Structures are given as structure tokens and as C-alpha cells.
Coordinates of C-alpha atoms in Angstrom, one line a residue:
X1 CA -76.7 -241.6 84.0
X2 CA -79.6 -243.6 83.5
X3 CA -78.5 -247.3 84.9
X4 CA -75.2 -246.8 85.2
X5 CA -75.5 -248.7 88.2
X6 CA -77.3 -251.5 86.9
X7 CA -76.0 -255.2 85.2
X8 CA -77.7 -255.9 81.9
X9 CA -80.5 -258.2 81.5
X10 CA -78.5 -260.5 79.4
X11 CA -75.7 -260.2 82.2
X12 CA -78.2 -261.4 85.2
X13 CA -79.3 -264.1 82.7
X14 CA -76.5 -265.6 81.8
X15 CA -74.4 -265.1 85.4
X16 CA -78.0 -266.3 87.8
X17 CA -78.9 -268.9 85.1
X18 CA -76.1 -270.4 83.3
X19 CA -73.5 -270.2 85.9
X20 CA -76.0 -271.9 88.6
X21 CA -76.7 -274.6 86.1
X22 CA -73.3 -275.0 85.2
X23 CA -72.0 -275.2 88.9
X24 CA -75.0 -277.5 89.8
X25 CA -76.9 -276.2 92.5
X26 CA -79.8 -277.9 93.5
X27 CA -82.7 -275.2 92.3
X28 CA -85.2 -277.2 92.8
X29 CA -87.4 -276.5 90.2
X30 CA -90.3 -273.9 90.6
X31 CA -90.1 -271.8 93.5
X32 CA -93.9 -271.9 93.6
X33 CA -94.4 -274.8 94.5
X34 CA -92.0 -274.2 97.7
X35 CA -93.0 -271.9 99.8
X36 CA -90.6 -270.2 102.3
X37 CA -90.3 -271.1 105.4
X38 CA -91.0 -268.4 107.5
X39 CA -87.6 -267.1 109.4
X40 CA -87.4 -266.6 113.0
X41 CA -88.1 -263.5 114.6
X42 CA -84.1 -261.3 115.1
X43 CA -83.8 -260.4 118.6
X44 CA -83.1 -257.2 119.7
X45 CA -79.7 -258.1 121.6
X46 CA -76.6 -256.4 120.2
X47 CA -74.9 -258.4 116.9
X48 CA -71.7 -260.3 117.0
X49 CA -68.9 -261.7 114.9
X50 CA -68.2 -260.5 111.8
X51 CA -70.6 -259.7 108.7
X52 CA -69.2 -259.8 106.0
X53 CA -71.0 -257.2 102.8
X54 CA -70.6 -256.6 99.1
X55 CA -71.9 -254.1 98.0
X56 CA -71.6 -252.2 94.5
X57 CA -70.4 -248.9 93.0
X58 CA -70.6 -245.7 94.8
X59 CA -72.8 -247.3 97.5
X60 CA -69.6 -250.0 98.1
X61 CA -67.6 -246.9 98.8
X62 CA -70.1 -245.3 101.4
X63 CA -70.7 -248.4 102.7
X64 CA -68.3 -249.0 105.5
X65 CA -69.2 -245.4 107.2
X66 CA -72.4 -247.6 108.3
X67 CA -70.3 -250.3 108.8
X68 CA -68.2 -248.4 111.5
X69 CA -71.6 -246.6 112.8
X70 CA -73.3 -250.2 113.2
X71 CA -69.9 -251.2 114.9
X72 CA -70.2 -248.7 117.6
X73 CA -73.4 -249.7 118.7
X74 CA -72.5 -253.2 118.3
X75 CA -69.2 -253.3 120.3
X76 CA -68.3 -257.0 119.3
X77 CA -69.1 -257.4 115.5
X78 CA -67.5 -256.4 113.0
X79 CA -68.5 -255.3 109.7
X80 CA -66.5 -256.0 106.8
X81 CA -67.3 -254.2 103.1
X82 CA -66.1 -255.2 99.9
X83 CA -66.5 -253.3 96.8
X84 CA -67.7 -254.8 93.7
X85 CA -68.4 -253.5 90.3
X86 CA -72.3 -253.4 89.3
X87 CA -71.3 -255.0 85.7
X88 CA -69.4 -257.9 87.9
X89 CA -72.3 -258.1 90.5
X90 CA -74.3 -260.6 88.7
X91 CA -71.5 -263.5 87.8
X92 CA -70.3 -263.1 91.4
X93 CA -73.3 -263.4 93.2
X94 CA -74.3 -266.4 90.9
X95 CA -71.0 -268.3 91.6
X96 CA -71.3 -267.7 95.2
X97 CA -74.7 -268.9 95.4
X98 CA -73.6 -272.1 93.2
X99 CA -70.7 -272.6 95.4
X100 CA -72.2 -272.2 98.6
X101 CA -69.3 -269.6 99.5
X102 CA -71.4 -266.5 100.2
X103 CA -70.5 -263.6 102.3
X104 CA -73.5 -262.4 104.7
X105 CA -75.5 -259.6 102.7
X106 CA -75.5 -257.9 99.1
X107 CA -76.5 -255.5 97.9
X108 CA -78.0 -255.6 94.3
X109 CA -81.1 -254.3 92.0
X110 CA -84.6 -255.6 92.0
X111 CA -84.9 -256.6 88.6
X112 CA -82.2 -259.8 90.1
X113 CA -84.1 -260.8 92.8
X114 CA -85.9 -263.5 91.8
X115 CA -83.6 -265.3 89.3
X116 CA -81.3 -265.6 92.4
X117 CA -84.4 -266.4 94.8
X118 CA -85.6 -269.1 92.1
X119 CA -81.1 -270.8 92.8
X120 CA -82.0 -270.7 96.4
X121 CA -79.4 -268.4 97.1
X122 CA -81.0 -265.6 99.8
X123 CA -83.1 -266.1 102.9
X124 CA -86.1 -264.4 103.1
X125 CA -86.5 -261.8 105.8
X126 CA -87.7 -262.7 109.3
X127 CA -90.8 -261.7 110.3
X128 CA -91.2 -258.4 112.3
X129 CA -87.2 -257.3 111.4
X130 CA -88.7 -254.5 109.4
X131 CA -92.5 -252.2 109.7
X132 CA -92.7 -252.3 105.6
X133 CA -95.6 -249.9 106.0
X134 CA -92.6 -247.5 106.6
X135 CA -91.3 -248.1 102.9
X136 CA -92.0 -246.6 99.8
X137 CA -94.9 -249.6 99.0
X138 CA -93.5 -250.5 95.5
X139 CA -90.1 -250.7 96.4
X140 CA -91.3 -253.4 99.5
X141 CA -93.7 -255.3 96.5
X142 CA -90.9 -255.3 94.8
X143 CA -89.1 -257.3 97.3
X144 CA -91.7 -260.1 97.2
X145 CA -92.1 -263.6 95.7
X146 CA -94.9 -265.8 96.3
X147 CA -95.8 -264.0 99.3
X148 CA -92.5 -263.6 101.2
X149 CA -90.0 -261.2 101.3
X150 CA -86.5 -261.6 100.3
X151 CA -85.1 -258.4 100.5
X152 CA -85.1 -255.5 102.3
X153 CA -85.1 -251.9 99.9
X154 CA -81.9 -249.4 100.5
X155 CA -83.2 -247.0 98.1
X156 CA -85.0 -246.3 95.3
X157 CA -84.6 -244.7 92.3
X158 CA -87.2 -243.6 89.7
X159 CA -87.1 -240.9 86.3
X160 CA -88.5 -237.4 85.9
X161 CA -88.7 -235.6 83.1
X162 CA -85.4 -232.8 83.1
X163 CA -86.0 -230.2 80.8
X164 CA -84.3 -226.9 79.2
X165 CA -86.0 -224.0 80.9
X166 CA -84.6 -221.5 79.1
X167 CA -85.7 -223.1 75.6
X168 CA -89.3 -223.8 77.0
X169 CA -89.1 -220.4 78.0
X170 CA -88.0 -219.2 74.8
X171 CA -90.3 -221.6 72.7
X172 CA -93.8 -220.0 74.8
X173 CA -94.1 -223.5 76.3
X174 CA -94.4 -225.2 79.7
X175 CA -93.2 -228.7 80.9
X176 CA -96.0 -231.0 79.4
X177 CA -98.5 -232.4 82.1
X178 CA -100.0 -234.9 79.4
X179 CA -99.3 -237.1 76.6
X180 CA -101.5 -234.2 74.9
X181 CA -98.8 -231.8 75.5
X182 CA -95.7 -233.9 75.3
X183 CA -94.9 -234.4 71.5
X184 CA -96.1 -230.0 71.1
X185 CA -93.5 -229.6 74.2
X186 CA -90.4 -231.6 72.7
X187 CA -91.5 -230.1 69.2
X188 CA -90.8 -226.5 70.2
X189 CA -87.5 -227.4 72.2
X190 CA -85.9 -228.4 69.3
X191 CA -87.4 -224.9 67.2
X192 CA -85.7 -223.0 70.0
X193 CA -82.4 -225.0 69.6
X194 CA -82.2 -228.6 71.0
X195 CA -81.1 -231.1 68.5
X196 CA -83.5 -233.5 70.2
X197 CA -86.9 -232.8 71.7
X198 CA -86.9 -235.5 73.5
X199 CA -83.6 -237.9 74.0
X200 CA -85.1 -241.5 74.0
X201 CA -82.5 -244.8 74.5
X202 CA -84.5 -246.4 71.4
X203 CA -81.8 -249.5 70.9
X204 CA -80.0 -250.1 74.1
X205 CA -80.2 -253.0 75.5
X206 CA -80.9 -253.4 78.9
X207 CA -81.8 -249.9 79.0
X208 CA -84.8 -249.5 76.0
X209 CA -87.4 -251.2 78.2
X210 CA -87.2 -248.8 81.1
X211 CA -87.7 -245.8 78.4
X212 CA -90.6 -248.1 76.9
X213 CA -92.5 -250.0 79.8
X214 CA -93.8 -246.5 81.4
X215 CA -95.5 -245.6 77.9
X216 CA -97.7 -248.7 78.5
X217 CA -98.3 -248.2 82.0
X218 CA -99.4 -244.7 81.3
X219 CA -101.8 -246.1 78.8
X220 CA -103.4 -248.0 81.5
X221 CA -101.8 -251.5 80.5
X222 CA -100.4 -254.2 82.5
X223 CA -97.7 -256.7 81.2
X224 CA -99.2 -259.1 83.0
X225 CA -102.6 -259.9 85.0
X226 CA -103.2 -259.4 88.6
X227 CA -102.1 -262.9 89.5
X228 CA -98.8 -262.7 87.1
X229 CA -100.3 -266.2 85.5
X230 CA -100.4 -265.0 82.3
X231 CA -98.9 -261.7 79.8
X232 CA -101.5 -259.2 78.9
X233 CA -99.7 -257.7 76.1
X234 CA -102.2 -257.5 73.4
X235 CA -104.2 -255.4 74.7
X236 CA -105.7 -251.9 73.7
X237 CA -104.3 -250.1 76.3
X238 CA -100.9 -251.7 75.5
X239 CA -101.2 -250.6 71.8
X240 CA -101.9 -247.2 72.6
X241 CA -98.6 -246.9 75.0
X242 CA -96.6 -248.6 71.9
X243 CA -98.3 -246.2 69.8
X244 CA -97.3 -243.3 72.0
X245 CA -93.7 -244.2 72.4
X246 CA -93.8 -244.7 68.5
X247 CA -95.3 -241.2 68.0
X248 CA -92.3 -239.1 69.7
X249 CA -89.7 -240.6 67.2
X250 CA -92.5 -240.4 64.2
X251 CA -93.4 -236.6 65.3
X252 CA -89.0 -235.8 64.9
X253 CA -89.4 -235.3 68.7
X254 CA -86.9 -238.0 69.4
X255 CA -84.0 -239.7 67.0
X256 CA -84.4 -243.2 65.8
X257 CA -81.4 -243.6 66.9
X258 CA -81.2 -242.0 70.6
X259 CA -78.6 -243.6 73.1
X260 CA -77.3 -242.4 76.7
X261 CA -74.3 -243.7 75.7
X262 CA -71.1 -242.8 76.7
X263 CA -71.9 -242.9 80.2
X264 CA -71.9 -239.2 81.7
X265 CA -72.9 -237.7 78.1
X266 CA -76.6 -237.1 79.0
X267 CA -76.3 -234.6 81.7
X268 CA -73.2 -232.8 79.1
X269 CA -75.2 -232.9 76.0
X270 CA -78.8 -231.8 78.2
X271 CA -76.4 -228.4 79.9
X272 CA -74.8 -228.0 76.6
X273 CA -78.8 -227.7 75.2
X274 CA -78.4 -230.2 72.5
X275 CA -80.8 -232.1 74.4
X276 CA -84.0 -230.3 75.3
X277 CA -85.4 -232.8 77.2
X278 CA -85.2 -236.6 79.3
X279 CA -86.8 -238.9 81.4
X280 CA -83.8 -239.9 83.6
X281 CA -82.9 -239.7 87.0
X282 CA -81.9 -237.8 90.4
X283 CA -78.1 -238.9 89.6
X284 CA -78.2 -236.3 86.9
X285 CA -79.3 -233.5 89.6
X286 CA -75.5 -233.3 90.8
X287 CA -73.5 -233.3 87.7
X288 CA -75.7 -230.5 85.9
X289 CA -75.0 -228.7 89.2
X290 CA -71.6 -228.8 88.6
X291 CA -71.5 -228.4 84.5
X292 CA -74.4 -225.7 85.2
X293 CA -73.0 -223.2 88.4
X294 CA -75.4 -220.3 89.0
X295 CA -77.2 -221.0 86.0
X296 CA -78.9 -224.3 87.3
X297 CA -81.8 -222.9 88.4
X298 CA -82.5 -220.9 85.7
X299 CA -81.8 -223.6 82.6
X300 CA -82.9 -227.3 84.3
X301 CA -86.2 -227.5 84.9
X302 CA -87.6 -231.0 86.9
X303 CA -91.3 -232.1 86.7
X304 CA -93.1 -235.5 86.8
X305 CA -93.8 -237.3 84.1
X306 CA -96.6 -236.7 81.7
X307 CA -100.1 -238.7 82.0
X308 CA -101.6 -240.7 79.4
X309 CA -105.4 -242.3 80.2
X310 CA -103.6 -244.5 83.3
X311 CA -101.6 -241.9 84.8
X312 CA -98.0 -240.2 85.0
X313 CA -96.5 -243.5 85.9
X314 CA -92.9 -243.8 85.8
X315 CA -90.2 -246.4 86.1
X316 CA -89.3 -248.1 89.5
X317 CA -86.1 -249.9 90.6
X318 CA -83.5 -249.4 93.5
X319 CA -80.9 -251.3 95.7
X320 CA -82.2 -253.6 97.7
X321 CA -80.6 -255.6 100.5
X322 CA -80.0 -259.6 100.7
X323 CA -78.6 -262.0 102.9
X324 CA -77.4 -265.5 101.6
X325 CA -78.8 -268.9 102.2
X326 CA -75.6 -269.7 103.2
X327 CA -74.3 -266.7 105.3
X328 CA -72.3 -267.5 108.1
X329 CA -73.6 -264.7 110.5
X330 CA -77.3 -264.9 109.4
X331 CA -78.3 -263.2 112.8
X332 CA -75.5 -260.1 112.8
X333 CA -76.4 -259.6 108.9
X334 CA -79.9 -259.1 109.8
X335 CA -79.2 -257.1 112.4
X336 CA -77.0 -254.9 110.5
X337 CA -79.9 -254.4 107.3
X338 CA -82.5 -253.6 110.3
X339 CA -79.9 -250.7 111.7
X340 CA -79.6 -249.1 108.0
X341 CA -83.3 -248.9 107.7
X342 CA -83.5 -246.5 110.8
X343 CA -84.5 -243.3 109.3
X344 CA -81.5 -241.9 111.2
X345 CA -79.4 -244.0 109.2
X346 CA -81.2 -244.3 106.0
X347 CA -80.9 -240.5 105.8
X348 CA -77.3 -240.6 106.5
X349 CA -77.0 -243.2 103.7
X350 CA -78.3 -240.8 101.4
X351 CA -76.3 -237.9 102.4
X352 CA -73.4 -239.7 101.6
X353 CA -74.6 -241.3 98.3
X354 CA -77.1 -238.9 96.8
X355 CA -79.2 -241.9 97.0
X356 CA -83.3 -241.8 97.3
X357 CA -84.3 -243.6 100.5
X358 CA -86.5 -246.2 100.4
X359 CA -87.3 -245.1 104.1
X360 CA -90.0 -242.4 103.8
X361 CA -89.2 -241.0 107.6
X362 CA -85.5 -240.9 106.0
X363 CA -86.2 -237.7 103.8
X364 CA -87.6 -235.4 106.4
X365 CA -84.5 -236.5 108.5
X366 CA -82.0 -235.9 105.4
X367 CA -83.5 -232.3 104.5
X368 CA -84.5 -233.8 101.3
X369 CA -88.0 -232.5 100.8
X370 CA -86.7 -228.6 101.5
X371 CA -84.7 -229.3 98.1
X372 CA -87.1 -228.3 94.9
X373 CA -85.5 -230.5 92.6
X374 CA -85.2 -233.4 94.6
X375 CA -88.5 -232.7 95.9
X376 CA -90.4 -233.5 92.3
X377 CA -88.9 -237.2 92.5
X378 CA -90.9 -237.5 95.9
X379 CA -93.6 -236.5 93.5
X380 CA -93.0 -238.8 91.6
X381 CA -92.5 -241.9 94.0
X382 CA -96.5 -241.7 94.4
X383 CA -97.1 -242.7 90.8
X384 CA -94.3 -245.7 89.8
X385 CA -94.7 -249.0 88.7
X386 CA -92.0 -252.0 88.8
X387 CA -92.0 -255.4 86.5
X388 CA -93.2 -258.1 87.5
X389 CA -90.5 -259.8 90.4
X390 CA -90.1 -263.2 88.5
X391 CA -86.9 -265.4 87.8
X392 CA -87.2 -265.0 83.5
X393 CA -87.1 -261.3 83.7
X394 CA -84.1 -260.7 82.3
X395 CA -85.0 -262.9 79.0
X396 CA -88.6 -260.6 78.5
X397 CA -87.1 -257.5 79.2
X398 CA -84.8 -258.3 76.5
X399 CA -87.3 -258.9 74.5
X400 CA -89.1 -255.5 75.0
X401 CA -85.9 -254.1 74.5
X402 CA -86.1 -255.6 70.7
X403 CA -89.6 -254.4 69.8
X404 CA -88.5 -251.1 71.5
X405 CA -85.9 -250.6 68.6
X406 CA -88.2 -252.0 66.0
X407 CA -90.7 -249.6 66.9
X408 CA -88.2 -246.3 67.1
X409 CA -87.1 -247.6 63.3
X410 CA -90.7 -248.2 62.1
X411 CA -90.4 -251.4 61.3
X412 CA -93.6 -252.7 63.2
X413 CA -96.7 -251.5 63.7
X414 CA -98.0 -250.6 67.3
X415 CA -100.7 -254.0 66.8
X416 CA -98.2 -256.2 65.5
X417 CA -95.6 -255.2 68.1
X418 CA -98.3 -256.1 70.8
X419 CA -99.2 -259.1 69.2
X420 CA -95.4 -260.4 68.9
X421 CA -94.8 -259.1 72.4
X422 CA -97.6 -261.9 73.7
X423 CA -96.1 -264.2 71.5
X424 CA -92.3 -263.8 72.1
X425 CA -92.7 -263.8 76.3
X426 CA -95.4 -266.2 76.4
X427 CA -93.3 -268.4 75.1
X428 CA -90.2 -267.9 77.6
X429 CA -93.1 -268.0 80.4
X430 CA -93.6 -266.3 83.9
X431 CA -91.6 -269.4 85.9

């Protein structure tokens, strides 16, 4: 499912804003005026002492097999997981940063980063622990604020367009490689039987801008300018993507109303062929295997995304890797972070979550680019785009998620949505 992983906006907001506020830490106002201070170099001596992890969801569960892995090449430390739920991840972190009782590392999503960066709660990464140009290179931008890294990426996780085969097949049509062809493509699934063309989350928030944001990135737009001083939103090329995303539920391609929830229903409702069609995710490859049997291959068809006048682009986002301004074993927490971004072990991390490494080497070593349908995400990977890494993220994207559903309903124009989207997150601001 489509960020079933991932807090809300509104959840990080409240949990790496309010709470840090509330507890009084020190932020210290505007992290741009403070640079980091560059970390020492790790060593390459074995770790020691415990180091203590939370990480979230399935990933907390796989977790400790690294754990005991890292262990046996580090004969005295000790690696010690706990579990947490993604919806609790943000208020937990935030009151262990405001408290200054942190474990070692976290795990969490991209889109947090800098809120928790901006409370002084995570170290940034010592130079040399990591050769980034082995990285997928948005998921390592991603990790960066104001020229230093904070994180280190686990994996990364970015939407293709799943498909009914069978009704394309019925319907004379093949998955759309353009804008051009997208609204024909989603009109003929739903002639051959889909209830929806095209299965949008047009109201959801937390969830509407990551269904919205590509439309404008495929137009060519930017949300913001190079230097991320100022919003670019009224733009032409923004318009047009607004326009687009406006189009598919104009056209009957997609409901007014689309949702993904309950969680799980997407990959039912897409083998049941009630959806023809979705931009979602490689978590949906397993369950349709399983709903599907034999007939996988013959009804689920996986291709990139379509391209408007900037390209297929397609969402970015991920797990990334933290350890706490206040960790006690700073040194055996790096350590551990440089061990799971081995290939060797960043491929075994995805066997046993399903994961996408953010390793490159890692998918040769996991068999993952001999598997067809996980092969079109590595597609993909070469044409993503992430938002900007900055502390008020979680207020704008709540904001696109507004206009997202005030589009889908048709109650703002394309120019006017533009126009109040420079408005409304100018005034929240990039700090």
C-alpha cells in the first residue's frame, strides 16, 4: 500500500515541532546559519558496547538478523533492536530528542529529516564513513541540509504505474508512455471493465501530494528554485502539471473521490479488476502475487511512468538511517550503519524485507535486476524527484494536499490553484 509505512505530515509536524517546543530544547533558531561541524573520520577497528536501534514496521522485524550478522563480526558489541510503529515514529523520536534520552540510530523517512535536524537531534555523518557515489544520487540529496549529510539511505522506494494487462489487452491498448496516451489508456480500461481508469488518492492527507507533486515535475516545474530561497509555484509549467492531474478526474479516468484506503485494498480492488490502473509501489508486487497465483503474469502489467514535456518523473522517498546527537555509542552506531550499506548486506536487507536498496551494487548481489517486475522500478530510479529536505515540510505538503482535493472536486482552476499554492507556502516559508 502506498505509505503504509509512512507518519503523516500533520503527525511529523506536530510530534518534531510542538513536542520539541513544548519540552524546550534549545533549537537554536535557523539551522542555516549554523553550519555542521564536520564529524571525525570512524575508524576501521571493530565496534564495541552496545548500540542501541529503533527502527519501524516490517524493517524493525528484519532488523535484528543484521543486528546478529554485525554482532559476529564485531565480537564485543552488541546490537539491540526495538520495534516501533511508523504512525508512533514521529512523537517518539521528537520526545527523545527534547529529552536528550535517545537510543543510538533510527530509522525513519526522508520527508522527517530536517524538522528533526532543524531540534538538533541527529549528528551528521562523518566524513568518508560512506562512498555516496555508490547510492542511488536522490536518495543521498535527500539526506542533505545545507551541505552536510545527516543521514545515511537504507532503501528507497519510488511508484510505477501497475496496470490490468488483460483489460489493456482487451481494450486494443498498451501501457501509456506519455501524458498523450495516459487519459486514452485509463479511458479504455474502464470500457473493458475497471470501475476506475486510473485510481488517484484525490483527498488523503498526507498521501494527495505524492499522487500530485509528480504531475508538476513532469511538466517541467520545480516547487522551488535551484537555491530553495524561494517557491516557484506560479509558474507555467506548474499549471500545466495541475492542469494534467485535473484532466484524469475531468476525462472520468479517475473518481473525485479516489482513496487507497483501507490499507491492503489497492492491490484487492487492482486483482479483482475494479481498478485498471495505479501509480503505487513495489510493496504491491508481493500481495498481487499471492491474490494473483499463475495468473500474475498474465493480468499485472508494470511500466514507468508516463512523460509529460519534463519527463516520466516519479515520486522519491525511502528509509534512511540516523544517529542521535545524543547517542551513547556514537562510534559503534556508525559503525553498524557503514556494515548495512555493504552491498553484501544491503542485499540481504532486501531479501528479507522486499525493500529497494538504496545501494546500487546491492541489486546485482540480491538477484533483483533478473526479476522483470522489479526490474521496471530500477527503471524507474533513473527518473525520480524528492521535495525539498527543509524543516516546514510537513506544513506545505499539507497544503498541496488541500489544493490536491480542490482540484479533483473542481473547485479551482489550474491558475488559481498555482497562484494560491505561492501564496499559502510562501507564507509558512522555506526555514
Amino acid at each position: 500500500m502506498i505509505i503504509k509505512k509512512y507518519a503523516t505530515g500533520l503527525a511529523l509536524l506536530t510530534a518534531a515541532s510542538l513536542t520539541l517546543t513544548a519540552c524546550g530544547r534549545d533549537t537554536g533558531g535557523d539551522t542555516a546559519s549554523a553550519p555542521a561541524t564536520p564529524a571525525a573520520a570512524i575508524d576501521d577497528s571493530p565496534a564495541k558496547g552496545e548500540i542501541t536501534v529503533w527502527a519501524m514496521g516490517g524493517e524493525g522485524d528484519q532488523m535484528p538478523k543484521i543486528g546478529e550478522a554485525f554482532q559476529q563480526a564485531n565480537p564485543e558489541a552488541k546490537v539491540t533492536v526495538t520495534g516501533v510503529p511508523w504512525d508512533d515514529a514521529p512523537t517518539k523520536i521528537s520526545t527523545a530528542i527534547a529529552s536528550g534520552q535517545t537510543p543510538d540510530v533510527t530509522l525513519l523517512n526522508p520527508d522527517a529529516l530536517a524538522a528533526f535536524v532543524a531540534a538538533k537531534g541527529f549528528a551528521p555523518v562523518p566524513a568518508g564513513l560512506i562512498d555516496e557515489s555508490g547510492f542511488d544520487a536522490n536518495a543521498i540529496a535527500a539526506t542533505k541540509i545545507d551541505g552536510a549529510s545527516y543521514a545515511v539511505p537504507l532503501y528507497v522506494d519510488t511508484r510505477t504505474l501497475f496496470y490490468r494487462k488483460d483489460l489493456a489487452e482487451k481494450a486494443g491498448v498498451s501501457a501509456p508512455k506519455t501524458w498523450a496516451e495516459l487519459n486514452t489508456f485509463g479511458a479504455a480500461l474502464k470500457k473493458a471493465g475497471a470501475k476506475e481508469g486510473l485510481l488517484l488518492a484525490t483527498g488523503e492527507a498526507g498521501f494527495t501530494h505524492q499522487v500530485l507533486l509528480p504531475y508538476i515535475w513532469q511538466a517541467g516545474g520545480a516547487l522551488t528554485n535551484a537555491d530553495q530561497t524561494e517557491f516557484t509555484l506560479d509558474t507555467p509549467q506548474v499549471i500545466e502539471g495541475l492542469a494534467k492531474y485535473q484532466s484524469l478526474v475531468k476525462d472520468g479516468v479517475s473518481s473525485q473521490t479516489g482513496t487507497y484506503e483501507p490499507w491492503g485494498s489497492v492491490e484487492e480492488r487492482l486483482a479483482r479488476g475494479e481498478v485498471g490502473s495505479v501509480v503505487n509501489g513495489s510493496w504491491l508486487i508481493g500481495p498481487l502475487k499471492e491474490l494473483l497465483g499463475d495468473e500474475f503474469d498474465q493480468k499485472i502489467g508494470i511500466a514507468t511512468v508516463p512523460a509529460g514535456a519534463g519527463g516520466g518523473v516519479s515520486w522519491l522517498s525511502g528509509g534512511q538511517l540516523a544517529v542521535f546527537a545524543d547517542a551513547k555509542n556514537p562510534d559503534g552506531a556508525w559503525k553498524f550503519i557503514r556494515f548495512i550499506s555493504t552491498p553484501e548486506q544491503a542485499a540481504r536487507f532486501s531479501e528479507l524485507t522486499a525493500d529497494l536498496p538504496a545501494v546500487t551494487a546491492a541489486w546485482g548481489v540480491a538477484g533483483l535486476d533478473q526479476d522483470p517486475a522489479v526490474a521496471v522500478f530500477n527503471d524507474q530510479l533513473k527518473s525520480t524527484a524528492t521535495p525539498p529536505v527543509i524543516p516546514t515540510w510537513a506544513q506545505l505538503s499539507s497544503i498541496v494536499d488541500g489544493y490536491g482535493e480542490r482540484l479533483a472536486r473542481g473547485t479551482i482552476t489550474p491558475q488559481d490553484a498555482a497562484a494560491g499554492l505561492q501564496k499559502d507556502m510562501s507564507a509558512v516559508g522555506l526555514k
